[in-house]
């Protein structure tokens, strides 16, 4: 297990986040799929969240992230 450290703490925060489209419609394809991926990366970068693993399907998104 790899722990992260702050100035006054030691922590291990990992979250599994799943988003799905309404009624599980398969709309995450083509350029929309690339745009969703870029937005997820941008938001995580802005909030200092590290994406450990991510999967984009045509109807849902899985992300396993480490949050400081």
mmCIF file of C-alpha atoms in Angstrom:
data_model
loop_
_atom_site.group_PDB
_atom_site.id
_atom_site.type_symbol
_atom_site.label_atom_id
_atom_site.label_comp_id
_atom_site.label_asym_id
_atom_site.label_seq_id
_atom_site.Cartn_x
_atom_site.Cartn_y
_atom_site.Cartn_z
ATOM 1 C CA UNK A 1 0.000 0.000 0.000
ATOM 2 C CA UNK A 2 1.451 3.378 -0.983
ATOM 3 C CA UNK A 3 0.627 6.234 1.374
ATOM 4 C CA UNK A 4 0.729 9.912 0.395
ATOM 5 C CA UNK A 5 1.927 12.620 2.736
ATOM 6 C CA UNK A 6 0.997 16.214 3.357
ATOM 7 C CA UNK A 7 2.687 18.722 5.648
ATOM 8 C CA UNK A 8 1.072 17.292 8.776
ATOM 9 C CA UNK A 9 -0.666 14.110 7.681
ATOM 10 C CA UNK A 10 -0.384 10.747 5.991
ATOM 11 C CA UNK A 11 -3.291 9.580 3.858
ATOM 12 C CA UNK A 12 -4.509 6.982 1.402
ATOM 13 C CA UNK A 13 -7.615 8.244 -0.424
ATOM 14 C CA UNK A 14 -8.724 6.215 -3.429
ATOM 15 C CA UNK A 15 -12.185 6.479 -5.018
ATOM 16 C CA UNK A 16 -13.984 4.544 -7.721
ATOM 17 C CA UNK A 17 -16.241 6.955 -9.621
ATOM 18 C CA UNK A 18 -18.801 5.848 -12.205
ATOM 19 C CA UNK A 19 -20.904 8.069 -14.457
ATOM 20 C CA UNK A 20 -23.576 6.679 -16.746
ATOM 21 C CA UNK A 21 -25.718 8.275 -19.406
ATOM 22 C CA UNK A 22 -29.440 8.668 -18.935
ATOM 23 C CA UNK A 23 -31.200 5.359 -19.664
ATOM 24 C CA UNK A 24 -27.717 3.988 -20.509
ATOM 25 C CA UNK A 25 -28.005 5.331 -24.061
ATOM 26 C CA UNK A 26 -24.839 4.558 -26.034
ATOM 27 C CA UNK A 27 -23.886 8.127 -26.949
ATOM 28 C CA UNK A 28 -20.233 8.301 -25.840
ATOM 29 C CA UNK A 29 -18.743 7.605 -29.267
ATOM 30 C CA UNK A 30 -16.580 9.440 -31.776
ATOM 31 C CA UNK A 31 -15.649 13.040 -31.014
ATOM 32 C CA UNK A 32 -17.941 13.177 -27.957
ATOM 33 C CA UNK A 33 -15.943 10.330 -26.409
ATOM 34 C CA UNK A 34 -12.687 12.254 -26.930
ATOM 35 C CA UNK A 35 -14.225 15.448 -25.523
ATOM 36 C CA UNK A 36 -15.466 13.664 -22.364
ATOM 37 C CA UNK A 37 -11.998 12.149 -21.861
ATOM 38 C CA UNK A 38 -10.328 15.553 -22.240
ATOM 39 C CA UNK A 39 -12.771 17.216 -19.827
ATOM 40 C CA UNK A 40 -12.218 14.508 -17.189
ATOM 41 C CA UNK A 41 -8.449 14.915 -17.481
ATOM 42 C CA UNK A 42 -8.674 18.714 -17.332
ATOM 43 C CA UNK A 43 -10.915 18.757 -14.248
ATOM 44 C CA UNK A 44 -8.697 16.243 -12.450
ATOM 45 C CA UNK A 45 -5.567 18.231 -13.301
ATOM 46 C CA UNK A 46 -7.132 21.480 -12.021
ATOM 47 C CA UNK A 47 -8.099 19.831 -8.722
ATOM 48 C CA UNK A 48 -4.807 17.937 -8.282
ATOM 49 C CA UNK A 49 -6.551 14.578 -8.592
ATOM 50 C CA UNK A 50 -4.484 11.732 -10.030
ATOM 51 C CA UNK A 51 -6.294 9.324 -12.349
ATOM 52 C CA UNK A 52 -4.961 5.855 -11.541
ATOM 53 C CA UNK A 53 -7.156 4.035 -14.043
ATOM 54 C CA UNK A 54 -9.984 5.064 -16.333
ATOM 55 C CA UNK A 55 -12.275 3.349 -18.823
ATOM 56 C CA UNK A 56 -14.670 5.024 -21.231
ATOM 57 C CA UNK A 57 -17.460 2.818 -22.571
ATOM 58 C CA UNK A 58 -20.197 3.882 -24.950
ATOM 59 C CA UNK A 59 -22.692 4.327 -22.087
ATOM 60 C CA UNK A 60 -20.614 4.907 -18.926
ATOM 61 C CA UNK A 61 -17.289 6.121 -17.519
ATOM 62 C CA UNK A 62 -15.211 4.408 -14.801
ATOM 63 C CA UNK A 63 -12.448 6.310 -12.994
ATOM 64 C CA UNK A 64 -10.237 5.132 -10.147
ATOM 65 C CA UNK A 65 -8.647 8.242 -8.655
ATOM 66 C CA UNK A 66 -6.315 9.304 -5.879
ATOM 67 C CA UNK A 67 -7.410 12.478 -4.102
ATOM 68 C CA UNK A 68 -5.028 14.542 -1.911
#
